Short mmCIF file of C-alpha atoms and ligand atoms in Angstrom, two decimals:
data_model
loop_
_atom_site.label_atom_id
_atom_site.label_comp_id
_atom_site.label_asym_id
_atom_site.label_seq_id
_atom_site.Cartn_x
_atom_site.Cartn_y
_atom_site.Cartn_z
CA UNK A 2 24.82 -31.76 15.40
CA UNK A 3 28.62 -30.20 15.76
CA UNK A 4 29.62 -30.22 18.94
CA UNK A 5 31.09 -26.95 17.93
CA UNK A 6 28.04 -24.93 18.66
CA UNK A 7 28.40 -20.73 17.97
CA UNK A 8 29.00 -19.04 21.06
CA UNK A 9 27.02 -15.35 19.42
CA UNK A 10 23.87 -15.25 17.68
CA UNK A 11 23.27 -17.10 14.72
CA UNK A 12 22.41 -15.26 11.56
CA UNK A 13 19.62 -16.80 10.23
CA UNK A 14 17.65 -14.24 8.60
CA UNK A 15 16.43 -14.33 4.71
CA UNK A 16 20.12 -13.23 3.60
CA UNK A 17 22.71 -11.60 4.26
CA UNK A 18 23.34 -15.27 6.11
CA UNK A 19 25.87 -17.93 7.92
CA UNK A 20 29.07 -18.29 6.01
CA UNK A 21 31.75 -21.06 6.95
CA UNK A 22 34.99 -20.16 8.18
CA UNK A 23 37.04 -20.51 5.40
CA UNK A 24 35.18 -17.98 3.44
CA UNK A 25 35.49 -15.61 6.26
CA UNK A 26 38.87 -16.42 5.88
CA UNK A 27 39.79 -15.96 2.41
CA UNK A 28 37.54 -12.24 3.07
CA UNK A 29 40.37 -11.15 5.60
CA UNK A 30 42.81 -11.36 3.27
CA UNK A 31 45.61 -8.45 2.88
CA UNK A 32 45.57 -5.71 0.46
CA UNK A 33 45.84 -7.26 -3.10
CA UNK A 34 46.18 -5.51 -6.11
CA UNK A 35 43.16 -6.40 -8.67
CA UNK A 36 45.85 -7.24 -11.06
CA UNK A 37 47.56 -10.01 -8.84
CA UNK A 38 47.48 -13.33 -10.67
CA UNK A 39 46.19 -14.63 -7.43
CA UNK A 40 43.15 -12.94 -7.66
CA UNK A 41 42.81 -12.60 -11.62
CA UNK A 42 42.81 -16.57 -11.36
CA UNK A 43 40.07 -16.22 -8.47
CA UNK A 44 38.07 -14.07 -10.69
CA UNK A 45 38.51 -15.88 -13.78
CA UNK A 46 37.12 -19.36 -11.38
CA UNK A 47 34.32 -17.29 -9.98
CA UNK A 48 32.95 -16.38 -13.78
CA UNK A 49 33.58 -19.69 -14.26
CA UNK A 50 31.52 -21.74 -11.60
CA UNK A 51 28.63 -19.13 -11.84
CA UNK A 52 27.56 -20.99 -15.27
CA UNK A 53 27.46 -24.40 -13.02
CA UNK A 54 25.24 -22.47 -10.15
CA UNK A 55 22.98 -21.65 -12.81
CA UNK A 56 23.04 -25.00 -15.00
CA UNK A 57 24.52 -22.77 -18.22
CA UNK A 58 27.20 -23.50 -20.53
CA UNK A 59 27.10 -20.36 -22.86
CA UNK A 60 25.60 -17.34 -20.65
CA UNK A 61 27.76 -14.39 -19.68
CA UNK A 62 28.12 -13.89 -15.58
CA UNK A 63 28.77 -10.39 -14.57
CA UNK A 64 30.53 -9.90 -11.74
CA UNK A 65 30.22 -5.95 -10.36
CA UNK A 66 30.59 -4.74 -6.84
CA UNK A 67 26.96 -3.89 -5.37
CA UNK A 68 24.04 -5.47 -3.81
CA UNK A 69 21.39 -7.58 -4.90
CA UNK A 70 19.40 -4.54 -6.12
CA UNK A 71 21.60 -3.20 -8.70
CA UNK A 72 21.15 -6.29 -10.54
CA UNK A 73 17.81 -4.84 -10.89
CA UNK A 74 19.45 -1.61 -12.59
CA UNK A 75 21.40 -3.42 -14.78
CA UNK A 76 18.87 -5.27 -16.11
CA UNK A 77 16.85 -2.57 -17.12
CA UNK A 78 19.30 0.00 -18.25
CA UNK A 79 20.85 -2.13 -20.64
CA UNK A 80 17.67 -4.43 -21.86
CA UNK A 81 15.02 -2.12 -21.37
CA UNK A 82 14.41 0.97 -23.95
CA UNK A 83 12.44 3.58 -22.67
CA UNK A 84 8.56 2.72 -23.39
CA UNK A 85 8.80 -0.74 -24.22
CA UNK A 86 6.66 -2.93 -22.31
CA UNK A 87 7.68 -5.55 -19.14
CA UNK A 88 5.27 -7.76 -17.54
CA UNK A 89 6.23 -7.81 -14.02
CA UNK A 90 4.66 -10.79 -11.68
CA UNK A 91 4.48 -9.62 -8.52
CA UNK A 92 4.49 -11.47 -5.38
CA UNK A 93 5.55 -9.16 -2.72
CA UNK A 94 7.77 -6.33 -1.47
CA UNK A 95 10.80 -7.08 -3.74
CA UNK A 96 8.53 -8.13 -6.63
CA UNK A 97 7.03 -4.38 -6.62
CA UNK A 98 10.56 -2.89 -6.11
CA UNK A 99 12.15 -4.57 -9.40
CA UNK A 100 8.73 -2.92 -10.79
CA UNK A 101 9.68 0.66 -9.42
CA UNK A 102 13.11 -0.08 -10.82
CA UNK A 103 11.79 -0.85 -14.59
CA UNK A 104 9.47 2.41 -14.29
CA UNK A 105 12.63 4.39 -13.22
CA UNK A 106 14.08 3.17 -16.64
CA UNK A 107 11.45 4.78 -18.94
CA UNK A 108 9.84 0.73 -18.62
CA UNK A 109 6.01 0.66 -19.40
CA UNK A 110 5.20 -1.66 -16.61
CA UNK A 111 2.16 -4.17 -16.04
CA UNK A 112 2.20 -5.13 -12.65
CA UNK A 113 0.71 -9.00 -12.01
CA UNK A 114 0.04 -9.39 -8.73
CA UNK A 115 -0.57 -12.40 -6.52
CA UNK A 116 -2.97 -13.12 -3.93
CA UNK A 117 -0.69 -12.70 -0.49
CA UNK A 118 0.87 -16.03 -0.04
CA UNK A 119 0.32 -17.11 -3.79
CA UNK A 120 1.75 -16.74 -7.24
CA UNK A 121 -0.13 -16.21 -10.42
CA UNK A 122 -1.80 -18.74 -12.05
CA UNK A 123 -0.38 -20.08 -15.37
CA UNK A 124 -3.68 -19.13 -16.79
CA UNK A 125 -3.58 -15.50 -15.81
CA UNK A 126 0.33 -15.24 -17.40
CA UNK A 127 -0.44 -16.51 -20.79
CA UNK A 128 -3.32 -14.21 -20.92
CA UNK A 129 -1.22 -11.65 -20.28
CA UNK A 130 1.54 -12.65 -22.55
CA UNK A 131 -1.34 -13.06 -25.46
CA UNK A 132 -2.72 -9.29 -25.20
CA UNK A 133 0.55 -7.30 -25.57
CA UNK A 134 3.85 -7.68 -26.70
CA UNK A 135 6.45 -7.73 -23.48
CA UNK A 136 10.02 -6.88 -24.14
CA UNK A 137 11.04 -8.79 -20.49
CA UNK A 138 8.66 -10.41 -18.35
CA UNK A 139 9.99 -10.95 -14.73
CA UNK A 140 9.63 -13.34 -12.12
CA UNK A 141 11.03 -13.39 -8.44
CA UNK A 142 12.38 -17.12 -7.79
CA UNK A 143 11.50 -16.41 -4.16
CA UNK A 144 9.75 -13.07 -3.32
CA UNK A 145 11.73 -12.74 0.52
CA UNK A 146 8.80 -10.92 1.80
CA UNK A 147 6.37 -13.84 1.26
CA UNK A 148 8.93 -16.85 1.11
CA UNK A 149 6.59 -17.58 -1.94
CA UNK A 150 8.23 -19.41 -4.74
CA UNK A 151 7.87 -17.72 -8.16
CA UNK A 152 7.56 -20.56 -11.09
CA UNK A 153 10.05 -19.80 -13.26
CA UNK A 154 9.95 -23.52 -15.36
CA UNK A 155 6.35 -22.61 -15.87
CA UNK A 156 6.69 -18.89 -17.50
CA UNK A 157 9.48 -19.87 -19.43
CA UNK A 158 7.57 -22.53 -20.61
CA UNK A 159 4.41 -20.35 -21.32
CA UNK A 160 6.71 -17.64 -23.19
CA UNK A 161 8.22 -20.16 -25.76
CA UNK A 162 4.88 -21.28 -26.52
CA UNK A 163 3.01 -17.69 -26.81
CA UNK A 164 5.47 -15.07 -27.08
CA UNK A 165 9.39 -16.64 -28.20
CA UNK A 166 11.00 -13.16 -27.91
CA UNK A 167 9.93 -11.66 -24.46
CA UNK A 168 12.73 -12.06 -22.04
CA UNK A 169 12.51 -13.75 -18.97
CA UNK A 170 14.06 -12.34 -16.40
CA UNK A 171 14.34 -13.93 -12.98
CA UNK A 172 15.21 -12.21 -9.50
CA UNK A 173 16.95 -15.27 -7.98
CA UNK A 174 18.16 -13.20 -4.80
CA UNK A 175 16.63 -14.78 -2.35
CA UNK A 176 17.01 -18.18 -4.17
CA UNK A 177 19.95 -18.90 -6.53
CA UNK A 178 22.44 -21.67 -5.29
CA UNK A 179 19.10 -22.49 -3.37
CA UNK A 180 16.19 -23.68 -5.35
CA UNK A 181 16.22 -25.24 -8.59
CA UNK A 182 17.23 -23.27 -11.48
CA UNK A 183 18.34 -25.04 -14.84
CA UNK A 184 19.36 -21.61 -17.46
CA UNK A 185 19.46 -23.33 -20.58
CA UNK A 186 17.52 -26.22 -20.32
CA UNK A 187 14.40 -23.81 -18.83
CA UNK A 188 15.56 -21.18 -21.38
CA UNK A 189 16.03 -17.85 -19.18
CA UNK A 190 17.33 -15.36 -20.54
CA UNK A 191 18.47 -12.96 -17.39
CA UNK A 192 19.29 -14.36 -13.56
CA UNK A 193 19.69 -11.86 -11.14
CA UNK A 194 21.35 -12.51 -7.55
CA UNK A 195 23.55 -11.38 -4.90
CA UNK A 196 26.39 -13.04 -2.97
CA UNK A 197 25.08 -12.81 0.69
CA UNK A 198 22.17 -15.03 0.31
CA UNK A 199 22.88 -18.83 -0.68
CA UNK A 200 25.76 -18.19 -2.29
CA UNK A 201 26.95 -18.06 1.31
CA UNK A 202 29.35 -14.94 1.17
CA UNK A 203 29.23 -11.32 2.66
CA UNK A 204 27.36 -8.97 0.91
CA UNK A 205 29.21 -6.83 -1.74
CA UNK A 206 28.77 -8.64 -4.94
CA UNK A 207 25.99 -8.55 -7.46
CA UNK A 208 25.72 -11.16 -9.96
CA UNK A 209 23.76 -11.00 -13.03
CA UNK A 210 24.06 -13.95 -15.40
CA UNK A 211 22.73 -12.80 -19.14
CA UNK A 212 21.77 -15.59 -22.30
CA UNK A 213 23.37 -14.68 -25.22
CA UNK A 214 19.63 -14.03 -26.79
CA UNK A 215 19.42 -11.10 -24.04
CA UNK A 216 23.01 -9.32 -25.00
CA UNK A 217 22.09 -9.92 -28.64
CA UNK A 218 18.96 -7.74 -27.50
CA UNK A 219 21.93 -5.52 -26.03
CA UNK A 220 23.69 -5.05 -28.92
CA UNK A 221 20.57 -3.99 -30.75
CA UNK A 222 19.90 -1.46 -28.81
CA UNK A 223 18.34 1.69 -30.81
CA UNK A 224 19.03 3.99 -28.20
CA UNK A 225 22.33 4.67 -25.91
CA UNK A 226 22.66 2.48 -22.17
CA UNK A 227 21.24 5.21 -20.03
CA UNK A 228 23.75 4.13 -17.52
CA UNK A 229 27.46 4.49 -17.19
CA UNK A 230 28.81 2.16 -14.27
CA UNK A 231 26.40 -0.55 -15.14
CA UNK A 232 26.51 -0.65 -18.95
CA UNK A 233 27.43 -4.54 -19.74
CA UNK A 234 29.40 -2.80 -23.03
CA UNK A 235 31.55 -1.87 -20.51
CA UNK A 236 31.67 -4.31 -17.85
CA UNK A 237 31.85 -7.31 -21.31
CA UNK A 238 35.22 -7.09 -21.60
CA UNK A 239 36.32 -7.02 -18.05
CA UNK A 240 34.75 -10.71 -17.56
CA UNK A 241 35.81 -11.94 -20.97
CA UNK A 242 39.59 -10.53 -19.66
CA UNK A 243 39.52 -12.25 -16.38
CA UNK A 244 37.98 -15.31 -17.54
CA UNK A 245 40.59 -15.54 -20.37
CA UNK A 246 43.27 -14.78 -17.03
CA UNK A 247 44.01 -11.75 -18.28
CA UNK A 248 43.32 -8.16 -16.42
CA UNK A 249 41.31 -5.23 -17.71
CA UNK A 250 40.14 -2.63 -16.16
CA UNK A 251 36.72 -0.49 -16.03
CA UNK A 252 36.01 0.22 -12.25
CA UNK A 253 37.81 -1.62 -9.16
CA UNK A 254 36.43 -4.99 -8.50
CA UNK A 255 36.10 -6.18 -4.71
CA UNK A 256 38.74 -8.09 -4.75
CA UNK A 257 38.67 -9.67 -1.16
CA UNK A 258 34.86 -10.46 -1.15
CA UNK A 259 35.60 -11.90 -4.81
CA UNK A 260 38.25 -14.28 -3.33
CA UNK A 261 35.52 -15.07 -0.32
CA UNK A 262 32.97 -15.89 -3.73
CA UNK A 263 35.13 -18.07 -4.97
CA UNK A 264 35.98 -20.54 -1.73
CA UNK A 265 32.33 -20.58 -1.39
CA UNK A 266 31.60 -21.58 -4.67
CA UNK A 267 34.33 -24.24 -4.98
CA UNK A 268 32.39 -25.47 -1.11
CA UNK A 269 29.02 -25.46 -2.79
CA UNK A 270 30.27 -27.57 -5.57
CA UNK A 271 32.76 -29.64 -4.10
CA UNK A 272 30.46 -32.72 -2.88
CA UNK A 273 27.89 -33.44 -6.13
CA UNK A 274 27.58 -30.20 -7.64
CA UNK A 275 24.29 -28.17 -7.46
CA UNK A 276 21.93 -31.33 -7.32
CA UNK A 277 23.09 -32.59 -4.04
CA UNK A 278 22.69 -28.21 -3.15
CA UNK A 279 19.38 -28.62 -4.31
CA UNK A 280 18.49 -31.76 -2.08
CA UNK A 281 19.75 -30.47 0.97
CA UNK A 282 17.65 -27.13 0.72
CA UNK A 283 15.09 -29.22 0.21
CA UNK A 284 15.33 -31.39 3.35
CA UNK A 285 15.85 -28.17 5.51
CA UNK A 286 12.58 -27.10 4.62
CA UNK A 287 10.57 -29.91 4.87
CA UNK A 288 11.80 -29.56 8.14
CA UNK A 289 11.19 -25.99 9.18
CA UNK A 290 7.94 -26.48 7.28
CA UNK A 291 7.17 -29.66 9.38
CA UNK A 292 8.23 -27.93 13.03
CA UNK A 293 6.06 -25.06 12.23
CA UNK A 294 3.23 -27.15 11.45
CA UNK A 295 3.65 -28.53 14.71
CA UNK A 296 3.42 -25.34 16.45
CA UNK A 297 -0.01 -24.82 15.00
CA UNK A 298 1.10 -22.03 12.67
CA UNK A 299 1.14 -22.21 9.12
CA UNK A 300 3.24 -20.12 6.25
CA UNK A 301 2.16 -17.57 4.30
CA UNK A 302 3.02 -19.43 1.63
CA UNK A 303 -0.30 -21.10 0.97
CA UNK A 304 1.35 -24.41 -0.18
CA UNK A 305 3.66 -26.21 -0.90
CA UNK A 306 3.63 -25.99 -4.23
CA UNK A 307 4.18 -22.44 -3.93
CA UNK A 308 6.56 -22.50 -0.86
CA UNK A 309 10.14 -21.69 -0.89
CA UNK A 310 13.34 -23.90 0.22
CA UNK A 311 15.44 -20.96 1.28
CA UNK A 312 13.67 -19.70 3.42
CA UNK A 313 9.91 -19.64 5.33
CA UNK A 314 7.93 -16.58 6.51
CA UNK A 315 5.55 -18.11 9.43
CA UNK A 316 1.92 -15.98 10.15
CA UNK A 317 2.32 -14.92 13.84
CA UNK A 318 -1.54 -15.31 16.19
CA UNK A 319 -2.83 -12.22 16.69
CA UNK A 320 -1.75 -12.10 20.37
CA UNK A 321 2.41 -11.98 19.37
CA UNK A 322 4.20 -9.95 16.99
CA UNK A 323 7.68 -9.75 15.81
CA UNK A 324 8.38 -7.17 18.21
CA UNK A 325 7.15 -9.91 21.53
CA UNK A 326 9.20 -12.60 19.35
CA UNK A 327 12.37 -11.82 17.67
CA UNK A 328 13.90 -10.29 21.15
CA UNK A 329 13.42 -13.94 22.51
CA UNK A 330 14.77 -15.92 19.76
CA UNK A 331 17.77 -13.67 20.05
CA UNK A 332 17.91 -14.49 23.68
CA UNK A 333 18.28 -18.10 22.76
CA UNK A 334 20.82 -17.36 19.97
CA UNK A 335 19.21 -17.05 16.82
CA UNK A 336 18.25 -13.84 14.97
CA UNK A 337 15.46 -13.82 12.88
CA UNK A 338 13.84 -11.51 10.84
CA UNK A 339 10.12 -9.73 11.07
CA UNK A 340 7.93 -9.27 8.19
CA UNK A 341 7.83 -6.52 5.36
CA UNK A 342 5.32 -7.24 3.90
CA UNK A 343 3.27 -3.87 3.20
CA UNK A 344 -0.22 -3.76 6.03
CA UNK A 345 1.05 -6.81 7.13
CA UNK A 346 4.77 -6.49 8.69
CA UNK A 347 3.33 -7.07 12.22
CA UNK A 348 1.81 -10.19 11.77
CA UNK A 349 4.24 -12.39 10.55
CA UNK A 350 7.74 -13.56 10.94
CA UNK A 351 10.60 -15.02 8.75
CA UNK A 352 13.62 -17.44 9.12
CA UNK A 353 16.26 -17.89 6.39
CA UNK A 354 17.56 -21.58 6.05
CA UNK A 355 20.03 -21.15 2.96
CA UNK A 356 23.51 -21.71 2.48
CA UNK A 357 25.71 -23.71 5.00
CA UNK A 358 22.56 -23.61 6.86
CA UNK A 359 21.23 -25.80 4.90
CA UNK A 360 24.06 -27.51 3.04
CA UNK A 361 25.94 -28.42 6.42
CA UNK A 362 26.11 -30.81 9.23
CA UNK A 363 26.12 -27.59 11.85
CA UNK A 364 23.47 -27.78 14.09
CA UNK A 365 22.05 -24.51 12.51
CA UNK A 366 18.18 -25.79 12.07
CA UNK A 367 18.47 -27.49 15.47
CA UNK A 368 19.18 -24.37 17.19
CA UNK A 369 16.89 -22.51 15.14
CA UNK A 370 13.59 -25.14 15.63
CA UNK A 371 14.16 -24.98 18.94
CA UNK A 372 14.83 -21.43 19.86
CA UNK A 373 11.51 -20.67 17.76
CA UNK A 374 9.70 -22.91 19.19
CA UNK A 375 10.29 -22.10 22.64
CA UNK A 376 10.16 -18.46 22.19
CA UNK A 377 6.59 -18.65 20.60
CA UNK A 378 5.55 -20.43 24.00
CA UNK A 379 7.12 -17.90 25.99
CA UNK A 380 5.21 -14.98 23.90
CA UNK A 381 2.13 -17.26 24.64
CA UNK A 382 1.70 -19.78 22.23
CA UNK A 383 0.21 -22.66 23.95
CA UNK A 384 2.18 -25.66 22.12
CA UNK A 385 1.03 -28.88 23.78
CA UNK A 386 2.31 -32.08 23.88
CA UNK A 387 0.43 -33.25 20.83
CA UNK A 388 2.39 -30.06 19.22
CA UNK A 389 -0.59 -27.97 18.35
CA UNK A 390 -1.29 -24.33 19.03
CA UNK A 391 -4.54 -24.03 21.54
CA UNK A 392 -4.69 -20.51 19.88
CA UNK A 393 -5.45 -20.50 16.32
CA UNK A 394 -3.55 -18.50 13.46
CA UNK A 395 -5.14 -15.67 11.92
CA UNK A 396 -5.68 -17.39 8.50
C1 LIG B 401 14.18 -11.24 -3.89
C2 LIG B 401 15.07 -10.07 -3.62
N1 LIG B 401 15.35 -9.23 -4.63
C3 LIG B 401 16.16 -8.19 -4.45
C4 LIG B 401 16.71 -7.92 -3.22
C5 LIG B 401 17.60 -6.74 -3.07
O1 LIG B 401 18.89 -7.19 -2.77
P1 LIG B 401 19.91 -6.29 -1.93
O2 LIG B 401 19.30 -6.05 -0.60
O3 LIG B 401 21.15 -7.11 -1.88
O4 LIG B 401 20.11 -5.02 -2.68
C6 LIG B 401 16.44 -8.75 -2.15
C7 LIG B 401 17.01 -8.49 -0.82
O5 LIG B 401 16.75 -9.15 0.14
C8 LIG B 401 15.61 -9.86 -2.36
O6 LIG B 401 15.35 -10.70 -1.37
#
């Protein structure tokens, strides 16, 4: 651990999360003007290095001011034509929100949901791929509800094989820069994510990253974007500009939490690119997953097949709930998040271990393991010295 431990609470919720000092730095930056070559390089980099987050060589980043949720919008106002059928696989809260946001499109929407804790089996998607013909079929990389881990490999997969021209659309919010994605080689068409999760910036930006299939589907269009700001004919040649270092303009960018993107991208990639990313998510959470086994609790995740590396939602015994816990974890420095999961927000809590969390030699999991651990004994978890619970979990 750093000897350089954080002297306020440590942010280590499911997003917005951590970031490292420089990128706090290069966000406190003065007033620039959006057509500074400073920042049109910046912006031209951050285009740029979103293609190597994603493993793409050829897909178009956008790059708009917003949150994580009007990637959602953009998606479906410019791929989506009212009527037209999406396929929606639904693990959880956010999995039912991109659904609300397709319907609010003019989207006809099936709705595939997941036991809690689970994703869909294989089975179940290609049978719903075979009886109707989906313009988009969605999947949440990691539903942040749930910490459930959406299989995007597998539905891209099963789409090539039954229907070629459905697009797949992933909500990698909770997950991109985090668990594995490969764009081109998996063959998605549409990633969707936000630059406050493992990205490991403030909020501010939403990034959408689009196959050239999907803004062929664009430019096809029989009926107008029913959008202004987020219309990609718009927003196309503002990233083609800045990526060719040249400025354009539609609508102001964020200029200072663009500059904060790009440090944080050029820290993600700087020691073995996205693989070495991928591994050290991946040893956090066998971790976390290990210390809450030895608390006696277990994940709602009901594998770990199906279990997420950014993050892990832990069921709570029926004797604590967030409220008794999250106060106590605070106490000892960490905040933590409850659950949101519809009927089921009181009985579970979640901790986010993305970004320099994850990816760096700061203590963060340490003071996290232990803060949870010791504030589930003082809510009344009986954790012995074998490291089981005496009372058991609900499921
Ligand atoms: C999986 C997922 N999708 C979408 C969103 C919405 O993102 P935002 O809150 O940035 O609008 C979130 C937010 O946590 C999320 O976790």
């Amino acid at each position: 651990m750093s000897s350089s431990a954080p002297t306020r609470p440590l942010c280590l919720i499911p997003g917005p999360v951590e970031m490292s000092s420089t990128v706090l730095q290069a966000h406190s930056t003065p007033a620039t003007a959006h057509t500074d070559p400073k920042f049109v390089e910046a912006f031209g980099q951050v285009i740029e290095k979103l293609r190597t987050v994603v493993g793409t060589e050829s897909a178009q980043p956008f790059v708009i001011a917003g949150s994580g949720t009007l990637g959602w919008d953009q998606t479906a106002a410019n791929l989506i034509e009212a009527g037209e059928n999406v396929l929606v696989l639904s693990n959880g809260y956010f999995g039912e929100g991109l659904a609300d946001c397709m319907e609010t499109y003019g989207a006809q929407v099936t709705r595939l949901r997941a036991e809690i804790g689970n994703r869909q089996p294989l089975a179940e998607i290609a049978q719903a791929l075979r009886a109707k013909k989906y313009k988009a079929v969605t999947v949440s990389q990691v539903d942040t509800s749930t910490g459930v881990l959406g299989d995007v490999k597998g539905v891209c997969e099963l789409v090539q094989e039954h229907s070629p021209d459905t697009l797949v659309v992933v909500d990698g919010v909770c997950a991109t820069a985090a668990e594995r994605l490969y764009f081109d080689a998996w063959g998605v068409d549409v990633v969707i994510t936000a630059s406050q999760k493992a990205l490991g910036c403030p909020p501010g930006i939403s990034v959408v990253v689009v196959s050239q299939k999907a803004l062929g589907v664009l430019s096809e269009r029989k009926t107008p974007v029913p959008a202004y700001y987020v219309n990609w004919n718009r927003w196309l040649p503002i990233m083609r500009s800045y990526e060719d270092r040249a400025v354009k303009y539609f609508a102001t960018p964020c200029v200072q939490t663009i500059f904060a993107l790009n440090t944080s991208l050029n820290e993600l990639l700087a020691d073995g690119g996205m693989e070495s990313v991928f591994a050290a998510h991946e040893r956090t959470s066998a971790r976390v997953k290990a210390a809450v086994a030895s608390w006696g609790l277990k994940t709602v995740a009901v594998s770990p097949e199906v279990s997420a590396t950014a993050m892990t939602a832990v069921w709570l015994p029926e004797s604590i709930t967030p409220a008794d816990l999250l106060p106590r974890l605070k106490a000892r420095g960490v905040v933590a998040a409850g659950g949101i999961l519809a009927g089921n927000a009181h009985r579970y809590f979640r901790l986010g271990h993305m970004g320099i969390t994850a990816t760096q030699d700061n203590g963060y999991v340490d003071i996290m393991l232990k803060a949870a651990g010791e504030a589930l004994e003082e809510s009344g978890l009986a954790i012995g010295s074998s490291g089981r619970c005496a009372t058991p979990p609900r499921l």
